Amino acid sequence: DLQMTQSPSSLSASVGDRVTINCRASHMITDWVAWFQQKPGKAPKLLIFEASTLQPGVSSRFSGSRSGTDFTLTISSLQPDDSASYFCQYYDASPYPFGQGTKLEIK
Amino acid sequence: VQLVQSGAEVKKPGASVRVSCRSSGFTFTDYELHWLRQAPGHGPVWMATINVKSGVTKYERYFQARVTVTMQTSIRTVYLDVTRLESDDTAVYYCAREKIGAPNGLDVWGQGTTVTVS
């Protein structure tokens, strides 16, 4: 089965910083990769789909990109409200694997 | 547009549980409804999907023997049944929609249903 290996597992950054989170697929896949933000006690929220398409209503500070089997979420100009866990997911074929998650702390 | 799930459940090991997911505000038959679960401190895990238009279901191998997904289109509701519950089934269970044939991802999620097996 496909594995999505996400890094780092945790990250601490300051307001105004730019951070990147990576997911590496275990083999070549389509662009059907999504990124989610999840806050404690809440359902995941879709940020990016099809690797780089911003979900309507999501801040343009969030962006996604792809290089080969590497998929990257970039958050620019960090805000306190960005403190959350972030997950990638491949959704083109079952079992629709998620990455292990990245916990982002805002200093 | 929303998915509203049934309330929290507490079950004994060996029991069964049914979680419901009622949709509103969109064309129900344009979507697949996925079920996922998330154990404390872990990421979401996909369990099963039902194509609302065709009724076709897909299951993750690990859950296939104990999980059934059904729907009642007249009331726009999808159900997840899990049998032979174990303590490891303690998790928050989510439904989420995905547009059939479009690469739009899981764009709307239910609020989650906590199932505790103890």
mmCIF file of C-alpha atoms in Angstrom, chain A residues 1 32 34 36 38 41-46 49-50 55 87 89 91-101, chain B residues 32 34 36 38 42-46 49 58-61 94 98 101-107 109-112:
data_model
loop_
_atom_site.group_PDB
_atom_site.id
_atom_site.type_symbol
_atom_site.label_atom_id
_atom_site.label_comp_id
_atom_site.label_asym_id
_atom_site.label_seq_id
_atom_site.Cartn_x
_atom_site.Cartn_y
_atom_site.Cartn_z
ATOM 1 C CA ASP A 1 0.000 0.000 0.000
ATOM 2 C CA TRP A 32 -4.831 14.048 -5.767
ATOM 3 C CA ALA A 34 -4.993 17.258 0.033
ATOM 4 C CA PHE A 36 -5.946 19.601 6.225
ATOM 5 C CA GLN A 38 -7.120 20.345 12.567
ATOM 6 C CA GLY A 41 -11.713 18.803 19.415
ATOM 7 C CA LYS A 42 -12.613 19.823 15.859
ATOM 8 C CA ALA A 43 -12.968 18.023 12.544
ATOM 9 C CA PRO A 44 -10.202 18.437 9.961
ATOM 10 C CA LYS A 45 -10.615 21.431 7.661
ATOM 11 C CA LEU A 46 -9.641 21.164 3.992
ATOM 12 C CA PHE A 49 -6.742 19.914 -2.832
ATOM 13 C CA GLU A 50 -5.211 18.525 -6.013
ATOM 14 C CA GLN A 55 -10.008 25.554 -1.097
ATOM 15 C CA PHE A 87 -2.195 16.395 7.741
ATOM 16 C CA GLN A 89 -3.847 12.796 2.445
ATOM 17 C CA TYR A 91 -7.368 10.572 -2.027
ATOM 18 C CA ASP A 92 -7.207 9.100 -5.538
ATOM 19 C CA ALA A 93 -7.352 5.464 -4.430
ATOM 20 C CA SER A 94 -8.198 3.486 -1.317
ATOM 21 C CA PRO A 95 -7.063 3.211 1.426
ATOM 22 C CA TYR A 96 -6.702 7.024 1.053
ATOM 23 C CA PRO A 97 -3.687 7.246 3.399
ATOM 24 C CA PHE A 98 -2.954 10.211 5.634
ATOM 25 C CA GLY A 99 0.439 11.435 6.741
ATOM 26 C CA GLN A 100 1.299 11.111 10.421
ATOM 27 C CA GLY A 101 0.649 14.795 11.066
ATOM 28 C CA GLU B 32 -19.539 9.808 -1.969
ATOM 29 C CA HIS B 34 -16.610 8.522 3.581
ATOM 30 C CA LEU B 36 -12.976 7.859 8.949
ATOM 31 C CA GLN B 38 -9.254 9.173 14.646
ATOM 32 C CA HIS B 42 -3.287 9.967 15.974
ATOM 33 C CA GLY B 43 -4.201 11.094 12.470
ATOM 34 C CA PRO B 44 -7.417 10.171 10.701
ATOM 35 C CA VAL B 45 -7.756 6.697 9.186
ATOM 36 C CA TRP B 46 -10.110 5.935 6.300
ATOM 37 C CA THR B 49 -17.028 4.810 1.506
ATOM 38 C CA LYS B 58 -15.692 0.171 -0.451
ATOM 39 C CA TYR B 59 -14.026 -0.924 2.756
ATOM 40 C CA GLU B 60 -10.512 -0.751 4.143
ATOM 41 C CA ARG B 61 -9.232 -4.328 4.464
ATOM 42 C CA TYR B 94 -16.206 11.227 11.211
ATOM 43 C CA GLU B 98 -16.305 13.898 -1.690
ATOM 44 C CA GLY B 101 -15.600 12.141 -10.220
ATOM 45 C CA ALA B 102 -14.020 15.417 -9.121
ATOM 46 C CA PRO B 103 -10.630 15.941 -7.475
ATOM 47 C CA ASN B 104 -12.058 18.233 -4.791
ATOM 48 C CA GLY B 105 -11.126 16.172 -1.748
ATOM 49 C CA LEU B 106 -13.030 15.748 1.516
ATOM 50 C CA ASP B 107 -14.410 19.255 1.654
ATOM 51 C CA TRP B 109 -16.911 16.918 7.466
ATOM 52 C CA GLY B 110 -19.343 16.019 10.182
ATOM 53 C CA GLN B 111 -18.666 17.241 13.704
ATOM 54 C CA GLY B 112 -17.451 13.810 14.816
#
